[in-house]
Amino acid sequence: MIKRLKQAARRVLPRPDGPVAAFERAHSARFYDLDDTFLVYMDNRFPDSFDQVLRYVSSGFFQPDKMRLVFGHYQANFDSICRQCDEKGIEWFCFGAHRHLPDLSGQLVFYPFNSASNARIVANRTCHHILLLHGESNKPASVKPLARLYDYVLVAGDIACDRLIEGGILTHEDKKRGRIIKMGDTVIGDFRGFEQASETSPIRALGYFPTWEGGNDEENMSSIPVIKPILLSTLERLGLSHLVLRLHPHTAVRLHTYRSDLEDLIQAVLDKGYKVACAVNEYPTQLEYRLKDTYPALDWHQAHISAPKALHSAIVDVSALEAVLDVKQIPNLVYIPPNCPISAPEAYWRLKSGHHLFGPVSAQDVPPIVAATAAYRAALVGYQDAQLADLAPADRMEWLHDYVRENSFWSGTDQTA
């Protein structure tokens, strides 16, 4: 009996003191008990990667009681993912190698990260494989040939369709026959912590939404090392009193010098007499806790318990947060580093012209910050079916379940004829 119990424990629990290579599998108690669920698959080594998945939980699109998470084992994030899943009521399975994966047959599988290892899962043709990613972004990483692997790709609207088509990743036929699925603000995630300021808003705040430094220097689109004079000038020119800082969860994981850059920025803004708020997710990062401890004057704002921050305007890097600001109709300027092309389609440049800071840029050359046009927002957010616009996020998931099983793209018939 004792031997059987030890064997069961090894199947359910990770080895606490063994090397990473020895890890086989671990799972929550009810992982195998659920029916009528979908799977979210992620193989990402970054400590706070799961935060980007939780946005779809807080938005209501991923309902915890119908979601199961399957993720690759990394010491950097194993404990935090398990803890957050248990707190949210999400059943989970962690694998050390693909040979230890559970049976996925017949499942709807969502991919929030376009990882190379996803190809091993996509090879299971009994499943419906859906590339979700973690936001609507013009980063080059959003346009990779790996997107062709999946049965379906979820996008926000026509601009995202154009991005994939003009980038040579998918085709007009893919869009016409429904392989590219427009899901509107569903795929932008949940950023309840911000709203557009009204004329009567008591606090006049500028948002600063930098991205992280990327996986390598070629993918680094962050403005953190160069943005300080631009922010100070903008605060003064617009007569604003607050700076609201919202960091990407991977910030300073690769380039540790960004920590001191952020500290220098915060101190400079405070020294000028402005207030600074740090807007964080439900599970703040180590860097955010460090900033909180270093600067007692920092306002700590958590979206899941605090009232939304009203923003007069914002400066944002090329990232998914640009689309969030535009959907919320918050005026913004997008910083684009020098010699760093982005994967924006022609319609984007035509409809959002004049809303960019092309580095290097001096503080004196910052253009006016105005809201994007209605025509741009209509191209940014659209829906495969008109009824989706009025459905709750959970109901959109139910619609999607039916859609991928009834769509004829992979059946060899043409339902558009």
PDB file of N, CA, C and O in Angstrom, residues 247-302:
ATOM      1  N   LEU A 247       3.882  48.468 -16.674  1.00  0.00           N
ATOM      2  CA  LEU A 247       5.011  47.721 -17.213  1.00  0.00           C
ATOM      3  C   LEU A 247       4.579  46.387 -17.805  1.00  0.00           C
ATOM      4  O   LEU A 247       3.630  45.754 -17.330  1.00  0.00           O
ATOM      5  N   HIS A 248       5.291  45.957 -18.825  1.00  0.00           N
ATOM      6  CA  HIS A 248       5.140  44.596 -19.331  1.00  0.00           C
ATOM      7  C   HIS A 248       5.694  43.633 -18.270  1.00  0.00           C
ATOM      8  O   HIS A 248       6.712  43.921 -17.638  1.00  0.00           O
ATOM      9  N   PRO A 249       5.053  42.480 -18.052  1.00  0.00           N
ATOM     10  CA  PRO A 249       5.518  41.584 -16.988  1.00  0.00           C
ATOM     11  C   PRO A 249       6.924  41.032 -17.186  1.00  0.00           C
ATOM     12  O   PRO A 249       7.547  40.584 -16.216  1.00  0.00           O
ATOM     13  N   HIS A 250       7.474  41.056 -18.415  1.00  0.00           N
ATOM     14  CA  HIS A 250       8.827  40.551 -18.645  1.00  0.00           C
ATOM     15  C   HIS A 250       9.895  41.639 -18.543  1.00  0.00           C
ATOM     16  O   HIS A 250      11.068  41.359 -18.783  1.00  0.00           O
ATOM     17  N   THR A 251       9.515  42.855 -18.200  1.00  0.00           N
ATOM     18  CA  THR A 251      10.466  43.968 -18.178  1.00  0.00           C
ATOM     19  C   THR A 251      11.671  43.670 -17.300  1.00  0.00           C
ATOM     20  O   THR A 251      11.527  43.243 -16.147  1.00  0.00           O
ATOM     21  N   ALA A 252      12.863  43.886 -17.856  1.00  0.00           N
ATOM     22  CA  ALA A 252      14.150  43.757 -17.156  1.00  0.00           C
ATOM     23  C   ALA A 252      14.510  42.311 -16.830  1.00  0.00           C
ATOM     24  O   ALA A 252      15.473  42.074 -16.098  1.00  0.00           O
ATOM     25  N   VAL A 253      13.808  41.346 -17.389  1.00  0.00           N
ATOM     26  CA  VAL A 253      14.187  39.952 -17.185  1.00  0.00           C
ATOM     27  C   VAL A 253      15.465  39.631 -17.960  1.00  0.00           C
ATOM     28  O   VAL A 253      16.362  38.954 -17.467  1.00  0.00           O
ATOM     29  N   ARG A 254      15.572  40.150 -19.189  1.00  0.00           N
ATOM     30  CA  ARG A 254      16.774  39.911 -19.995  1.00  0.00           C
ATOM     31  C   ARG A 254      17.823  40.989 -19.766  1.00  0.00           C
ATOM     32  O   ARG A 254      19.015  40.681 -19.591  1.00  0.00           O
ATOM     33  N   LEU A 255      17.412  42.257 -19.780  1.00  0.00           N
ATOM     34  CA  LEU A 255      18.348  43.370 -19.598  1.00  0.00           C
ATOM     35  C   LEU A 255      18.103  44.007 -18.233  1.00  0.00           C
ATOM     36  O   LEU A 255      17.193  44.808 -18.056  1.00  0.00           O
ATOM     37  N   HIS A 256      18.933  43.628 -17.275  1.00  0.00           N
ATOM     38  CA  HIS A 256      18.719  44.089 -15.902  1.00  0.00           C
ATOM     39  C   HIS A 256      18.929  45.592 -15.746  1.00  0.00           C
ATOM     40  O   HIS A 256      18.438  46.194 -14.781  1.00  0.00           O
ATOM     41  N   THR A 257      19.650  46.218 -16.675  1.00  0.00           N
ATOM     42  CA  THR A 257      19.884  47.659 -16.567  1.00  0.00           C
ATOM     43  C   THR A 257      18.584  48.457 -16.668  1.00  0.00           C
ATOM     44  O   THR A 257      18.539  49.616 -16.246  1.00  0.00           O
ATOM     45  N   TYR A 258      17.533  47.841 -17.194  1.00  0.00           N
ATOM     46  CA  TYR A 258      16.255  48.548 -17.303  1.00  0.00           C
ATOM     47  C   TYR A 258      15.660  48.842 -15.932  1.00  0.00           C
ATOM     48  O   TYR A 258      14.832  49.741 -15.790  1.00  0.00           O
ATOM     49  N   ARG A 259      16.069  48.084 -14.925  1.00  0.00           N
ATOM     50  CA  ARG A 259      15.596  48.374 -13.568  1.00  0.00           C
ATOM     51  C   ARG A 259      16.084  49.756 -13.130  1.00  0.00           C
ATOM     52  O   ARG A 259      15.295  50.568 -12.632  1.00  0.00           O
ATOM     53  N   SER A 260      17.371  50.014 -13.309  1.00  0.00           N
ATOM     54  CA  SER A 260      17.917  51.314 -12.911  1.00  0.00           C
ATOM     55  C   SER A 260      17.380  52.424 -13.806  1.00  0.00           C
ATOM     56  O   SER A 260      17.189  53.568 -13.348  1.00  0.00           O
ATOM     57  N   ASP A 261      17.126  52.132 -15.088  1.00  0.00           N
ATOM     58  CA  ASP A 261      16.523  53.128 -15.980  1.00  0.00           C
ATOM     59  C   ASP A 261      15.145  53.546 -15.464  1.00  0.00           C
ATOM     60  O   ASP A 261      14.798  54.735 -15.472  1.00  0.00           O
ATOM     61  N   LEU A 262      14.362  52.577 -15.016  1.00  0.00           N
ATOM     62  CA  LEU A 262      13.027  52.886 -14.486  1.00  0.00           C
ATOM     63  C   LEU A 262      13.114  53.665 -13.176  1.00  0.00           C
ATOM     64  O   LEU A 262      12.339  54.596 -12.943  1.00  0.00           O
ATOM     65  N   GLU A 263      14.047  53.287 -12.343  1.00  0.00           N
ATOM     66  CA  GLU A 263      14.216  54.005 -11.072  1.00  0.00           C
ATOM     67  C   GLU A 263      14.627  55.452 -11.335  1.00  0.00           C
ATOM     68  O   GLU A 263      14.136  56.376 -10.671  1.00  0.00           O
ATOM     69  N   ASP A 264      15.512  55.651 -12.282  1.00  0.00           N
ATOM     70  CA  ASP A 264      15.940  57.004 -12.650  1.00  0.00           C
ATOM     71  C   ASP A 264      14.767  57.815 -13.197  1.00  0.00           C
ATOM     72  O   ASP A 264      14.607  59.000 -12.871  1.00  0.00           O
ATOM     73  N   LEU A 265      13.927  57.171 -14.009  1.00  0.00           N
ATOM     74  CA  LEU A 265      12.751  57.846 -14.560  1.00  0.00           C
ATOM     75  C   LEU A 265      11.784  58.250 -13.453  1.00  0.00           C
ATOM     76  O   LEU A 265      11.324  59.401 -13.392  1.00  0.00           O
ATOM     77  N   ILE A 266      11.458  57.327 -12.564  1.00  0.00           N
ATOM     78  CA  ILE A 266      10.506  57.618 -11.494  1.00  0.00           C
ATOM     79  C   ILE A 266      11.029  58.733 -10.594  1.00  0.00           C
ATOM     80  O   ILE A 266      10.292  59.655 -10.223  1.00  0.00           O
ATOM     81  N   GLN A 267      12.317  58.656 -10.251  1.00  0.00           N
ATOM     82  CA  GLN A 267      12.880  59.681  -9.373  1.00  0.00           C
ATOM     83  C   GLN A 267      12.843  61.057 -10.039  1.00  0.00           C
ATOM     84  O   GLN A 267      12.519  62.070  -9.382  1.00  0.00           O
ATOM     85  N   ALA A 268      13.124  61.121 -11.343  1.00  0.00           N
ATOM     86  CA  ALA A 268      13.108  62.397 -12.052  1.00  0.00           C
ATOM     87  C   ALA A 268      11.704  62.988 -12.092  1.00  0.00           C
ATOM     88  O   ALA A 268      11.526  64.201 -11.930  1.00  0.00           O
ATOM     89  N   VAL A 269      10.696  62.147 -12.301  1.00  0.00           N
ATOM     90  CA  VAL A 269       9.313  62.632 -12.342  1.00  0.00           C
ATOM     91  C   VAL A 269       8.877  63.116 -10.966  1.00  0.00           C
ATOM     92  O   VAL A 269       8.240  64.172 -10.831  1.00  0.00           O
ATOM     93  N   LEU A 270       9.240  62.368  -9.920  1.00  0.00           N
ATOM     94  CA  LEU A 270       8.896  62.792  -8.554  1.00  0.00           C
ATOM     95  C   LEU A 270       9.608  64.093  -8.194  1.00  0.00           C
ATOM     96  O   LEU A 270       9.023  64.976  -7.545  1.00  0.00           O
ATOM     97  N   ASP A 271      10.869  64.226  -8.609  1.00  0.00           N
ATOM     98  CA  ASP A 271      11.638  65.430  -8.292  1.00  0.00           C
ATOM     99  C   ASP A 271      11.025  66.677  -8.913  1.00  0.00           C
ATOM    100  O   ASP A 271      11.199  67.790  -8.391  1.00  0.00           O
ATOM    101  N   LYS A 272      10.315  66.509 -10.026  1.00  0.00           N
ATOM    102  CA  LYS A 272       9.647  67.635 -10.677  1.00  0.00           C
ATOM    103  C   LYS A 272       8.295  67.962 -10.051  1.00  0.00           C
ATOM    104  O   LYS A 272       7.604  68.884 -10.502  1.00  0.00           O
ATOM    105  N   GLY A 273       7.925  67.219  -9.019  1.00  0.00           N
ATOM    106  CA  GLY A 273       6.689  67.512  -8.313  1.00  0.00           C
ATOM    107  C   GLY A 273       5.457  66.790  -8.835  1.00  0.00           C
ATOM    108  O   GLY A 273       4.334  67.061  -8.382  1.00  0.00           O
ATOM    109  N   TYR A 274       5.631  65.838  -9.758  1.00  0.00           N
ATOM    110  CA  TYR A 274       4.488  65.075 -10.273  1.00  0.00           C
ATOM    111  C   TYR A 274       4.234  63.850  -9.402  1.00  0.00           C
ATOM    112  O   TYR A 274       5.147  63.338  -8.742  1.00  0.00           O
ATOM    113  N   LYS A 275       3.011  63.360  -9.417  1.00  0.00           N
ATOM    114  CA  LYS A 275       2.667  62.106  -8.761  1.00  0.00           C
ATOM    115  C   LYS A 275       2.912  60.960  -9.740  1.00  0.00           C
ATOM    116  O   LYS A 275       2.749  61.113 -10.944  1.00  0.00           O
ATOM    117  N   VAL A 276       3.286  59.797  -9.194  1.00  0.00           N
ATOM    118  CA  VAL A 276       3.532  58.630 -10.035  1.00  0.00           C
ATOM    119  C   VAL A 276       2.748  57.448  -9.483  1.00  0.00           C
ATOM    120  O   VAL A 276       2.790  57.169  -8.276  1.00  0.00           O
ATOM    121  N   ALA A 277       2.025  56.777 -10.363  1.00  0.00           N
ATOM    122  CA  ALA A 277       1.292  55.572  -9.988  1.00  0.00           C
ATOM    123  C   ALA A 277       1.847  54.394 -10.766  1.00  0.00           C
ATOM    124  O   ALA A 277       2.192  54.512 -11.947  1.00  0.00           O
ATOM    125  N   CYS A 278       1.944  53.253 -10.114  1.00  0.00           N
ATOM    126  CA  CYS A 278       2.351  52.013 -10.771  1.00  0.00           C
ATOM    127  C   CYS A 278       1.116  51.122 -10.874  1.00  0.00           C
ATOM    128  O   CYS A 278       0.588  50.660  -9.855  1.00  0.00           O
ATOM    129  N   ALA A 279       0.631  50.936 -12.088  1.00  0.00           N
ATOM    130  CA  ALA A 279      -0.551  50.118 -12.326  1.00  0.00           C
ATOM    131  C   ALA A 279      -0.110  48.679 -12.562  1.00  0.00           C
ATOM    132  O   ALA A 279       0.655  48.401 -13.488  1.00  0.00           O
ATOM    133  N   VAL A 280      -0.591  47.764 -11.724  1.00  0.00           N
ATOM    134  CA  VAL A 280      -0.099  46.390 -11.762  1.00  0.00           C
ATOM    135  C   VAL A 280      -1.250  45.412 -11.949  1.00  0.00           C
ATOM    136  O   VAL A 280      -2.417  45.720 -11.723  1.00  0.00           O
ATOM    137  N   ASN A 281      -0.886  44.193 -12.369  1.00  0.00           N
ATOM    138  CA  ASN A 281      -1.845  43.116 -12.464  1.00  0.00           C
ATOM    139  C   ASN A 281      -2.179  42.585 -11.084  1.00  0.00           C
ATOM    140  O   ASN A 281      -1.605  43.006 -10.070  1.00  0.00           O
ATOM    141  N   GLU A 282      -3.081  41.638 -11.056  1.00  0.00           N
ATOM    142  CA  GLU A 282      -3.457  41.006  -9.789  1.00  0.00           C
ATOM    143  C   GLU A 282      -2.263  40.370  -9.100  1.00  0.00           C
ATOM    144  O   GLU A 282      -2.193  40.311  -7.869  1.00  0.00           O
ATOM    145  N   TYR A 283      -1.297  39.900  -9.894  1.00  0.00           N
ATOM    146  CA  TYR A 283      -0.092  39.283  -9.351  1.00  0.00           C
ATOM    147  C   TYR A 283       1.115  40.125  -9.781  1.00  0.00           C
ATOM    148  O   TYR A 283       1.696  39.894 -10.847  1.00  0.00           O
ATOM    149  N   PRO A 284       1.505  41.117  -8.985  1.00  0.00           N
ATOM    150  CA  PRO A 284       2.618  41.995  -9.371  1.00  0.00           C
ATOM    151  C   PRO A 284       3.918  41.221  -9.543  1.00  0.00           C
ATOM    152  O   PRO A 284       4.135  40.169  -8.935  1.00  0.00           O
ATOM    153  N   THR A 285       4.803  41.773 -10.371  1.00  0.00           N
ATOM    154  CA  THR A 285       6.101  41.150 -10.614  1.00  0.00           C
ATOM    155  C   THR A 285       7.092  41.550  -9.523  1.00  0.00           C
ATOM    156  O   THR A 285       6.863  42.486  -8.747  1.00  0.00           O
ATOM    157  N   GLN A 286       8.229  40.857  -9.504  1.00  0.00           N
ATOM    158  CA  GLN A 286       9.271  41.197  -8.539  1.00  0.00           C
ATOM    159  C   GLN A 286       9.778  42.618  -8.758  1.00  0.00           C
ATOM    160  O   GLN A 286      10.065  43.344  -7.789  1.00  0.00           O
ATOM    161  N   LEU A 287       9.893  43.018 -10.018  1.00  0.00           N
ATOM    162  CA  LEU A 287      10.343  44.379 -10.316  1.00  0.00           C
ATOM    163  C   LEU A 287       9.348  45.398  -9.772  1.00  0.00           C
ATOM    164  O   LEU A 287       9.749  46.424  -9.198  1.00  0.00           O
ATOM    165  N   GLU A 288       8.072  45.155  -9.945  1.00  0.00           N
ATOM    166  CA  GLU A 288       7.071  46.095  -9.440  1.00  0.00           C
ATOM    167  C   GLU A 288       7.107  46.181  -7.921  1.00  0.00           C
ATOM    168  O   GLU A 288       6.995  47.282  -7.351  1.00  0.00           O
ATOM    169  N   TYR A 289       7.295  45.061  -7.250  1.00  0.00           N
ATOM    170  CA  TYR A 289       7.435  45.095  -5.786  1.00  0.00           C
ATOM    171  C   TYR A 289       8.690  45.881  -5.387  1.00  0.00           C
ATOM    172  O   TYR A 289       8.694  46.614  -4.385  1.00  0.00           O
ATOM    173  N   ARG A 290       9.746  45.729  -6.156  1.00  0.00           N
ATOM    174  CA  ARG A 290      10.983  46.462  -5.868  1.00  0.00           C
ATOM    175  C   ARG A 290      10.743  47.965  -5.976  1.00  0.00           C
ATOM    176  O   ARG A 290      11.202  48.744  -5.122  1.00  0.00           O
ATOM    177  N   LEU A 291      10.031  48.391  -7.026  1.00  0.00           N
ATOM    178  CA  LEU A 291       9.740  49.813  -7.190  1.00  0.00           C
ATOM    179  C   LEU A 291       8.873  50.327  -6.048  1.00  0.00           C
ATOM    180  O   LEU A 291       9.063  51.447  -5.548  1.00  0.00           O
ATOM    181  N   LYS A 292       7.925  49.521  -5.630  1.00  0.00           N
ATOM    182  CA  LYS A 292       7.048  49.922  -4.522  1.00  0.00           C
ATOM    183  C   LYS A 292       7.846  50.131  -3.239  1.00  0.00           C
ATOM    184  O   LYS A 292       7.614  51.092  -2.494  1.00  0.00           O
ATOM    185  N   ASP A 293       8.800  49.223  -2.986  1.00  0.00           N
ATOM    186  CA  ASP A 293       9.607  49.332  -1.775  1.00  0.00           C
ATOM    187  C   ASP A 293      10.592  50.501  -1.852  1.00  0.00           C
ATOM    188  O   ASP A 293      10.890  51.150  -0.844  1.00  0.00           O
ATOM    189  N   THR A 294      11.086  50.770  -3.060  1.00  0.00           N
ATOM    190  CA  THR A 294      12.103  51.825  -3.233  1.00  0.00           C
ATOM    191  C   THR A 294      11.488  53.212  -3.134  1.00  0.00           C
ATOM    192  O   THR A 294      12.129  54.146  -2.624  1.00  0.00           O
ATOM    193  N   TYR A 295      10.231  53.349  -3.602  1.00  0.00           N
ATOM    194  CA  TYR A 295       9.596  54.668  -3.649  1.00  0.00           C
ATOM    195  C   TYR A 295       8.281  54.656  -2.867  1.00  0.00           C
ATOM    196  O   TYR A 295       7.223  54.329  -3.418  1.00  0.00           O
ATOM    197  N   PRO A 296       8.347  54.997  -1.577  1.00  0.00           N
ATOM    198  CA  PRO A 296       7.126  55.011  -0.759  1.00  0.00           C
ATOM    199  C   PRO A 296       6.049  55.945  -1.306  1.00  0.00           C
ATOM    200  O   PRO A 296       4.856  55.735  -1.036  1.00  0.00           O
ATOM    201  N   ALA A 297       6.451  56.962  -2.070  1.00  0.00           N
ATOM    202  CA  ALA A 297       5.468  57.911  -2.615  1.00  0.00           C
ATOM    203  C   ALA A 297       4.713  57.339  -3.814  1.00  0.00           C
ATOM    204  O   ALA A 297       3.750  57.952  -4.282  1.00  0.00           O
ATOM    205  N   LEU A 298       5.141  56.188  -4.298  1.00  0.00           N
ATOM    206  CA  LEU A 298       4.509  55.591  -5.470  1.00  0.00           C
ATOM    207  C   LEU A 298       3.090  55.125  -5.134  1.00  0.00           C
ATOM    208  O   LEU A 298       2.874  54.403  -4.167  1.00  0.00           O
ATOM    209  N   ASP A 299       2.137  55.536  -5.948  1.00  0.00           N
ATOM    210  CA  ASP A 299       0.757  55.071  -5.793  1.00  0.00           C
ATOM    211  C   ASP A 299       0.654  53.674  -6.368  1.00  0.00           C
ATOM    212  O   ASP A 299       1.044  53.429  -7.507  1.00  0.00           O
ATOM    213  N   TRP A 300       0.114  52.738  -5.590  1.00  0.00           N
ATOM    214  CA  TRP A 300       0.019  51.332  -5.984  1.00  0.00           C
ATOM    215  C   TRP A 300      -1.407  51.057  -6.444  1.00  0.00           C
ATOM    216  O   TRP A 300      -2.354  51.111  -5.666  1.00  0.00           O
ATOM    217  N   HIS A 301      -1.550  50.757  -7.731  1.00  0.00           N
ATOM    218  CA  HIS A 301      -2.888  50.618  -8.308  1.00  0.00           C
ATOM    219  C   HIS A 301      -3.070  49.213  -8.882  1.00  0.00           C
ATOM    220  O   HIS A 301      -2.369  48.813  -9.811  1.00  0.00           O
ATOM    221  N   GLN A 302      -4.012  48.453  -8.322  1.00  0.00           N
ATOM    222  CA  GLN A 302      -4.306  47.107  -8.794  1.00  0.00           C
ATOM    223  C   GLN A 302      -5.701  47.087  -9.405  1.00  0.00           C
ATOM    224  O   GLN A 302      -6.697  47.384  -8.733  1.00  0.00           O
TER     225      GLN A 302
END
